[in-house]
Amino acid sequence: MTRSMGYTQSEGLTALRQWVVELQRRVHNPPAMGDPTHPANKDIIITSGSADALCKVLESVLSPGDNVLIENPTFPGPFKVLRPLDCNMIPVNADADGMNPENLRRALSRWSPEDAKNPTSDIPKLLYCVPTCGNPTGSCLTLTRKQEIYKLAQEYDLMILEDDPYYYLQFTEPLVPSFLSLDVDGRVMRLDSFSKVIAPGLRLGFLTGPCPMVQKILYKVMQSTSHPSGISQIFVTSVLKQWGHDGFIARSSELRRLYEDKCQQCLVYLDKHLTGLAEWTKPTGGMFIWIKILGIKDSSDVVAKVYQKGVVFITGSVFHIDSSAPSPFIRLSYILATCKEINKALSILAECLKEEV
């Protein structure tokens, strides 16, 4: 505790980093990790939450005017970084199984793989996605799709930014292998978070990626946040040492079962109240359900109306690159509400939708 109250290493406390390194070995087993002679060798640093790491990666990799491929719809966090950077966001449409590789190839069709070798080309440098239990859709990329996307990244020399805070919340086991586990080239930057398995207020996450890129981001840490919170690191290190790696994985399995039960209960109430009024896809993990309201072009008025009655949904336009365009979707999160509250909330939504019709 005395040590945590002073300045600590920018890359994170040694004990916590060592614990995380072993976790990544066990869960993802990145190719060539620990081999300093291999271009796919990885380094890991502790970050002030995965959102801070996301910001630092984007600022380190991109320049004003760069083209960036972004899963659509997706978590709006990168929009807030890319717009001030004046980067051009190119949507890659997703479906119930996550980002579609054919849509990615279509988005890349204006360039050729040879353009990646031309420093004056505007070919995208980076692909951003939330591959597991996506926010807002709840979809998970299959291993087959990940392999196809990775091959396209090799073909067009793309870096993949794998923003994966919900990885341990997949409802099925074994867990789908990550992009990191496929990375033989050193082109994957992976973001993990302690927010979803311990507590978001800790503001701790960890970044895994090719050594040169991680070192570059570490320089930004040194002159910005300086280092992650020492007190949070001491707390998390103590908890993780007590659990051990097997205990951490067991704890994650408990959370998955808890969230899956909650999701199933929510789906029952969706069938009860919204059949004929909306469509939705059963999530394969995580915290969210993506709902399409039938018969309307824009969900904003409906979201505002139910908010006046004490219910909060997020309008779908927030999760699209063009947030000004109308969207018939809303995002629901079933984690914090009780079953009684979910039932009531969806009945209120149904009443408002019937009034709209």
Short mmCIF file of C-alpha atoms in Angstrom, two decimals:
data_model
loop_
_atom_site.label_atom_id
_atom_site.label_comp_id
_atom_site.label_asym_id
_atom_site.label_seq_id
_atom_site.Cartn_x
_atom_site.Cartn_y
_atom_site.Cartn_z
CA MET A 1 0.00 0.00 0.00
CA THR A 2 2.87 2.38 0.79
CA ARG A 3 4.34 1.73 -2.62
CA SER A 4 0.99 2.29 -4.37
CA MET A 5 0.68 5.77 -2.89
CA GLY A 6 3.75 6.98 -4.78
CA TYR A 7 4.62 7.10 -8.47
CA THR A 8 4.91 3.63 -10.02
CA GLN A 9 6.02 2.16 -13.33
CA SER A 10 4.27 3.57 -16.39
CA GLU A 11 3.79 0.06 -17.76
CA GLY A 12 2.03 -1.07 -14.57
CA LEU A 13 3.09 -2.82 -11.39
CA THR A 14 5.39 -5.76 -12.10
CA ALA A 15 3.31 -8.28 -10.14
CA LEU A 16 0.12 -7.36 -12.00
CA ARG A 17 1.82 -7.38 -15.40
CA GLN A 18 3.32 -10.79 -14.74
CA TRP A 19 -0.10 -12.12 -13.74
CA VAL A 20 -1.68 -10.72 -16.92
CA VAL A 21 1.12 -12.08 -19.14
CA GLU A 22 0.43 -15.57 -17.83
CA LEU A 23 -3.33 -15.09 -18.32
CA GLN A 24 -2.79 -14.15 -21.98
CA ARG A 25 -0.57 -17.18 -22.45
CA ARG A 26 -3.18 -19.50 -20.97
CA VAL A 27 -6.23 -18.04 -22.69
CA HIS A 28 -4.90 -16.81 -26.06
CA ASN A 29 -1.40 -18.31 -26.40
CA PRO A 30 -0.25 -15.63 -28.90
CA PRO A 31 2.15 -16.99 -31.53
CA ALA A 32 5.81 -16.18 -30.84
CA MET A 33 5.06 -14.38 -27.57
CA GLY A 34 8.32 -14.17 -25.67
CA ASP A 35 10.49 -14.60 -28.78
CA PRO A 36 12.31 -11.25 -29.22
CA THR A 37 13.55 -12.27 -32.69
CA HIS A 38 10.03 -12.78 -34.09
CA PRO A 39 7.99 -9.87 -35.55
CA ALA A 40 4.87 -11.23 -33.82
CA ASN A 41 6.46 -10.99 -30.37
CA LYS A 42 4.07 -9.30 -27.94
CA ASP A 43 4.37 -6.91 -25.03
CA ILE A 44 1.74 -6.11 -22.40
CA ILE A 45 1.11 -2.99 -20.35
CA ILE A 46 -1.52 -2.15 -17.76
CA THR A 47 -3.70 0.79 -18.81
CA SER A 48 -6.04 3.28 -17.16
CA GLY A 49 -9.03 1.37 -18.49
CA SER A 50 -9.42 0.04 -22.02
CA ALA A 51 -11.00 3.34 -23.14
CA ASP A 52 -7.75 5.18 -22.40
CA ALA A 53 -5.80 2.51 -24.27
CA LEU A 54 -8.19 2.83 -27.22
CA CYS A 55 -7.56 6.56 -27.38
CA LYS A 56 -3.78 6.16 -27.18
CA VAL A 57 -3.68 3.45 -29.87
CA LEU A 58 -5.72 5.53 -32.32
CA GLU A 59 -3.65 8.65 -31.67
CA SER A 60 -0.41 6.68 -32.10
CA VAL A 61 -1.33 4.88 -35.30
CA LEU A 62 -3.34 7.46 -37.24
CA SER A 63 -2.80 10.89 -38.79
CA PRO A 64 -5.34 13.53 -39.88
CA GLY A 65 -7.09 12.47 -43.08
CA ASP A 66 -6.39 8.75 -42.69
CA ASN A 67 -9.07 6.24 -43.65
CA VAL A 68 -10.16 3.86 -40.89
CA LEU A 69 -12.36 0.77 -41.26
CA ILE A 70 -14.97 0.53 -38.51
CA GLU A 71 -17.51 -2.15 -37.72
CA ASN A 72 -21.02 -0.74 -38.12
CA PRO A 73 -22.93 -0.48 -35.81
CA THR A 74 -20.43 -0.40 -32.99
CA PHE A 75 -19.38 1.09 -29.67
CA PRO A 76 -19.17 4.88 -30.26
CA GLY A 77 -15.96 5.38 -28.26
CA PRO A 78 -13.64 5.54 -31.30
CA PHE A 79 -15.86 8.16 -32.97
CA LYS A 80 -14.95 10.62 -30.23
CA VAL A 81 -11.25 10.18 -30.98
CA LEU A 82 -11.39 9.92 -34.76
CA ARG A 83 -13.55 12.98 -35.43
CA PRO A 84 -11.12 15.44 -33.77
CA LEU A 85 -8.32 13.70 -35.69
CA ASP A 86 -10.24 14.38 -38.93
CA CYS A 87 -10.01 10.73 -39.91
CA ASN A 88 -12.44 9.26 -42.43
CA MET A 89 -14.48 6.42 -40.96
CA ILE A 90 -15.45 3.74 -43.47
CA PRO A 91 -18.30 1.52 -42.23
CA VAL A 92 -18.07 -2.26 -42.51
CA ASN A 93 -21.58 -3.55 -41.94
CA ALA A 94 -22.16 -6.29 -39.39
CA ASP A 95 -24.95 -8.82 -39.08
CA ALA A 96 -26.10 -11.29 -36.41
CA ASP A 97 -22.67 -12.98 -36.52
CA GLY A 98 -20.65 -9.77 -36.27
CA MET A 99 -18.54 -8.11 -38.96
CA ASN A 100 -19.11 -9.73 -42.35
CA PRO A 101 -15.83 -10.52 -44.18
CA GLU A 102 -17.53 -10.00 -47.55
CA ASN A 103 -18.55 -6.51 -46.48
CA LEU A 104 -14.95 -5.86 -45.44
CA ARG A 105 -13.67 -6.95 -48.83
CA ARG A 106 -16.27 -4.71 -50.47
CA ALA A 107 -15.14 -1.74 -48.36
CA LEU A 108 -11.53 -2.41 -49.44
CA SER A 109 -12.40 -2.87 -53.12
CA ARG A 110 -11.46 0.70 -54.07
CA TRP A 111 -7.81 -0.18 -53.29
CA SER A 112 -5.51 -3.02 -54.29
CA PRO A 113 -3.17 -4.89 -51.94
CA GLU A 114 -0.28 -3.24 -53.77
CA ASP A 115 -1.46 0.14 -52.49
CA ALA A 116 -0.37 -0.92 -49.00
CA LYS A 117 3.24 -0.72 -50.20
CA ASN A 118 2.80 2.85 -51.47
CA PRO A 119 3.41 5.42 -48.70
CA THR A 120 1.40 8.05 -50.61
CA SER A 121 -1.71 5.84 -50.87
CA ASP A 122 -4.76 6.57 -48.72
CA ILE A 123 -5.44 2.86 -48.17
CA PRO A 124 -6.73 2.25 -44.61
CA LYS A 125 -4.13 1.40 -42.00
CA LEU A 126 -6.44 0.07 -39.33
CA LEU A 127 -9.57 -2.01 -38.78
CA TYR A 128 -11.55 -1.49 -35.54
CA CYS A 129 -14.03 -4.00 -34.17
CA VAL A 130 -15.62 -5.30 -30.97
CA PRO A 131 -15.51 -9.00 -31.90
CA THR A 132 -17.16 -10.55 -28.85
CA CYS A 133 -20.63 -9.86 -27.40
CA GLY A 134 -20.59 -6.63 -29.37
CA ASN A 135 -21.91 -3.36 -28.04
CA PRO A 136 -24.69 -2.77 -29.13
CA THR A 137 -25.62 -5.95 -31.00
CA GLY A 138 -24.55 -8.71 -28.59
CA SER A 139 -23.10 -10.64 -31.56
CA CYS A 140 -19.90 -12.70 -31.53
CA LEU A 141 -17.58 -13.21 -34.48
CA THR A 142 -17.15 -16.89 -35.30
CA LEU A 143 -13.66 -18.36 -35.59
CA THR A 144 -14.22 -18.85 -39.33
CA ARG A 145 -15.02 -15.16 -39.80
CA LYS A 146 -12.03 -14.13 -37.71
CA GLN A 147 -9.76 -16.26 -39.87
CA GLU A 148 -11.22 -14.72 -43.05
CA ILE A 149 -10.85 -11.20 -41.67
CA TYR A 150 -7.26 -11.87 -40.58
CA LYS A 151 -6.41 -13.11 -44.08
CA LEU A 152 -7.82 -9.89 -45.53
CA ALA A 153 -5.75 -7.91 -43.03
CA GLN A 154 -2.66 -9.76 -44.24
CA GLU A 155 -3.60 -9.16 -47.87
CA TYR A 156 -4.09 -5.40 -47.38
CA ASP A 157 -1.54 -4.99 -44.56
CA LEU A 158 -4.10 -3.78 -42.01
CA MET A 159 -3.61 -3.46 -38.29
CA ILE A 160 -6.53 -4.96 -36.33
CA LEU A 161 -7.62 -3.14 -33.19
CA GLU A 162 -9.39 -5.86 -31.20
CA ASP A 163 -11.45 -4.06 -28.56
CA ASP A 164 -12.63 -7.02 -26.48
CA PRO A 165 -13.85 -6.09 -22.97
CA TYR A 166 -16.69 -8.65 -23.11
CA TYR A 167 -14.53 -11.64 -24.10
CA TYR A 168 -15.17 -13.57 -20.89
CA LEU A 169 -18.95 -13.00 -21.11
CA GLN A 170 -19.57 -15.40 -24.03
CA PHE A 171 -22.47 -17.73 -23.25
CA THR A 172 -20.93 -20.75 -24.96
CA GLU A 173 -17.80 -22.69 -24.07
CA PRO A 174 -15.11 -23.14 -25.16
CA LEU A 175 -14.60 -19.45 -25.79
CA VAL A 176 -14.09 -18.45 -29.43
CA PRO A 177 -10.37 -17.89 -30.09
CA SER A 178 -9.33 -14.25 -30.38
CA PHE A 179 -7.61 -12.36 -33.20
CA LEU A 180 -4.61 -12.25 -30.86
CA SER A 181 -4.43 -16.03 -30.90
CA LEU A 182 -4.22 -15.93 -34.74
CA ASP A 183 -1.62 -13.16 -34.97
CA VAL A 184 1.49 -14.55 -36.65
CA ASP A 185 2.50 -11.17 -38.13
CA GLY A 186 2.33 -8.74 -35.22
CA ARG A 187 -0.67 -6.82 -36.63
CA VAL A 188 -3.16 -7.17 -33.73
CA MET A 189 -3.51 -4.67 -30.89
CA ARG A 190 -5.79 -6.19 -28.27
CA LEU A 191 -7.63 -4.27 -25.53
CA ASP A 192 -8.86 -6.08 -22.39
CA SER A 193 -10.61 -4.67 -19.34
CA PHE A 194 -11.16 -5.49 -15.68
CA SER A 195 -14.40 -3.47 -15.79
CA LYS A 196 -16.67 -6.33 -16.79
CA VAL A 197 -15.24 -9.01 -14.47
CA ILE A 198 -14.31 -7.01 -11.35
CA ALA A 199 -15.47 -3.36 -11.31
CA PRO A 200 -15.55 -0.49 -13.88
CA GLY A 201 -14.67 2.14 -11.25
CA LEU A 202 -11.17 0.68 -10.93
CA ARG A 203 -10.34 2.13 -14.38
CA LEU A 204 -7.90 -0.65 -15.20
CA GLY A 205 -7.35 -2.60 -18.38
CA PHE A 206 -4.44 -4.08 -20.30
CA LEU A 207 -3.06 -3.72 -23.80
CA THR A 208 -1.38 -6.57 -25.70
CA GLY A 209 0.34 -5.93 -29.00
CA PRO A 210 3.55 -5.99 -31.05
CA CYS A 211 6.47 -4.71 -29.01
CA PRO A 212 7.31 -1.60 -31.13
CA MET A 213 3.72 -0.35 -31.02
CA VAL A 214 3.30 -1.00 -27.30
CA GLN A 215 6.55 0.86 -26.63
CA LYS A 216 5.30 3.82 -28.67
CA ILE A 217 2.07 3.92 -26.64
CA LEU A 218 4.04 3.62 -23.42
CA TYR A 219 5.79 6.91 -24.26
CA LYS A 220 2.36 8.56 -24.48
CA VAL A 221 1.45 7.11 -21.08
CA MET A 222 4.63 8.56 -19.56
CA GLN A 223 3.61 12.09 -20.58
CA SER A 224 -0.16 11.82 -20.03
CA THR A 225 -1.56 9.59 -17.28
CA SER A 226 1.98 8.78 -16.06
CA HIS A 227 0.80 5.35 -14.84
CA PRO A 228 -2.44 3.57 -13.93
CA SER A 229 -3.85 4.14 -10.45
CA GLY A 230 -1.51 2.55 -7.91
CA ILE A 231 -4.29 1.87 -5.40
CA SER A 232 -6.46 0.20 -8.05
CA GLN A 233 -3.51 -1.93 -9.17
CA ILE A 234 -2.74 -3.05 -5.62
CA PHE A 235 -6.39 -3.96 -5.06
CA VAL A 236 -6.70 -5.92 -8.31
CA THR A 237 -3.35 -7.66 -7.81
CA SER A 238 -4.44 -8.82 -4.34
CA VAL A 239 -7.76 -10.12 -5.66
CA LEU A 240 -6.18 -11.91 -8.63
CA LYS A 241 -3.46 -13.51 -6.52
CA GLN A 242 -6.14 -14.80 -4.17
CA TRP A 243 -8.22 -16.18 -7.05
CA GLY A 244 -5.32 -17.48 -9.14
CA HIS A 245 -5.69 -17.93 -12.89
CA ASP A 246 -8.03 -20.90 -12.49
CA GLY A 247 -10.12 -18.92 -10.03
CA PHE A 248 -10.32 -15.96 -12.41
CA ILE A 249 -11.56 -18.21 -15.20
CA ALA A 250 -14.05 -19.86 -12.81
CA ARG A 251 -15.28 -16.43 -11.71
CA SER A 252 -15.76 -15.46 -15.35
CA SER A 253 -17.80 -18.63 -15.92
CA GLU A 254 -20.04 -17.70 -12.98
CA LEU A 255 -20.62 -14.28 -14.49
CA ARG A 256 -21.43 -15.84 -17.86
CA ARG A 257 -24.07 -18.08 -16.29
CA LEU A 258 -25.54 -15.17 -14.33
CA TYR A 259 -25.73 -12.94 -17.42
CA GLU A 260 -27.11 -15.74 -19.58
CA ASP A 261 -29.92 -16.40 -17.09
CA LYS A 262 -30.73 -12.69 -17.06
CA CYS A 263 -30.68 -12.61 -20.84
CA GLN A 264 -33.06 -15.58 -21.10
CA GLN A 265 -35.50 -13.90 -18.71
CA CYS A 266 -35.33 -10.71 -20.76
CA LEU A 267 -36.03 -12.63 -23.97
CA VAL A 268 -39.17 -14.11 -22.38
CA TYR A 269 -40.47 -10.60 -21.62
CA LEU A 270 -39.53 -9.42 -25.11
CA ASP A 271 -41.67 -12.19 -26.58
CA LYS A 272 -44.47 -11.30 -24.18
CA HIS A 273 -44.58 -7.56 -24.86
CA LEU A 274 -42.94 -6.82 -28.23
CA THR A 275 -43.98 -9.66 -30.55
CA GLY A 276 -45.32 -8.00 -33.68
CA LEU A 277 -43.95 -4.62 -32.63
CA ALA A 278 -40.22 -5.27 -32.91
CA GLU A 279 -37.55 -7.75 -34.02
CA TRP A 280 -34.38 -8.79 -32.22
CA THR A 281 -31.56 -11.33 -32.39
CA LYS A 282 -30.80 -13.60 -29.47
CA PRO A 283 -27.40 -12.50 -28.07
CA THR A 284 -24.54 -14.98 -27.88
CA GLY A 285 -23.10 -13.24 -24.84
CA GLY A 286 -22.56 -9.97 -23.07
CA MET A 287 -24.95 -7.37 -21.74
CA PHE A 288 -27.05 -6.06 -24.63
CA ILE A 289 -29.93 -6.79 -26.99
CA TRP A 290 -30.28 -4.89 -30.28
CA ILE A 291 -33.95 -4.27 -31.08
CA LYS A 292 -35.42 -3.10 -34.38
CA ILE A 293 -38.72 -1.26 -33.94
CA LEU A 294 -41.10 -2.14 -36.76
CA GLY A 295 -42.98 0.50 -38.71
CA ILE A 296 -40.78 3.49 -37.82
CA LYS A 297 -37.68 5.03 -39.36
CA ASP A 298 -36.28 6.69 -36.25
CA SER A 299 -36.44 5.47 -32.64
CA SER A 300 -35.51 8.83 -31.08
CA ASP A 301 -39.07 9.91 -30.26
CA VAL A 302 -39.91 6.53 -28.74
CA VAL A 303 -36.76 6.55 -26.60
CA ALA A 304 -37.60 10.07 -25.40
CA LYS A 305 -41.18 9.07 -24.60
CA VAL A 306 -40.27 6.01 -22.50
CA TYR A 307 -37.58 8.07 -20.74
CA GLN A 308 -40.33 10.39 -19.49
CA LYS A 309 -41.88 7.30 -17.92
CA GLY A 310 -38.68 6.25 -16.14
CA VAL A 311 -37.20 3.80 -18.65
CA VAL A 312 -33.83 4.25 -20.38
CA PHE A 313 -32.97 2.79 -23.78
CA ILE A 314 -30.26 4.05 -26.14
CA THR A 315 -31.32 5.10 -29.61
CA GLY A 316 -29.61 3.20 -32.42
CA SER A 317 -28.20 6.26 -34.19
CA VAL A 318 -25.59 6.64 -31.42
CA PHE A 319 -23.88 3.45 -32.61
CA HIS A 320 -23.63 4.39 -36.28
CA ILE A 321 -20.83 6.40 -37.86
CA ASP A 322 -23.40 8.85 -39.23
CA SER A 323 -25.21 9.54 -35.97
CA SER A 324 -27.42 12.14 -37.68
CA ALA A 325 -29.09 9.48 -39.84
CA PRO A 326 -32.38 8.04 -38.50
CA SER A 327 -32.28 4.53 -37.04
CA PRO A 328 -35.18 2.23 -36.15
CA PHE A 329 -33.00 0.40 -33.59
CA ILE A 330 -32.66 0.73 -29.82
CA ARG A 331 -30.16 -0.90 -27.46
CA LEU A 332 -31.34 -2.62 -24.31
CA SER A 333 -29.08 -3.61 -21.40
CA TYR A 334 -30.50 -6.25 -19.06
CA ILE A 335 -27.72 -6.40 -16.46
CA LEU A 336 -28.70 -3.92 -13.74
CA ALA A 337 -32.49 -4.24 -13.83
CA THR A 338 -34.41 -6.88 -11.86
CA CYS A 339 -36.78 -9.25 -13.67
CA LYS A 340 -39.70 -7.24 -12.32
CA GLU A 341 -38.16 -4.02 -13.67
CA ILE A 342 -37.44 -5.58 -17.08
CA ASN A 343 -41.04 -6.76 -17.34
CA LYS A 344 -42.34 -3.30 -16.45
CA ALA A 345 -39.90 -1.48 -18.75
CA LEU A 346 -40.82 -3.58 -21.78
CA SER A 347 -44.54 -3.23 -21.07
CA ILE A 348 -44.08 0.57 -21.03
CA LEU A 349 -42.15 0.38 -24.31
CA ALA A 350 -44.93 -1.71 -25.85
CA GLU A 351 -47.56 0.81 -24.75
CA CYS A 352 -45.60 3.69 -26.30
CA LEU A 353 -45.12 1.78 -29.55
CA LYS A 354 -48.84 1.02 -29.79
CA GLU A 355 -49.54 4.73 -29.33
CA GLU A 356 -47.15 5.50 -32.18
CA VAL A 357 -49.07 3.19 -34.48
#
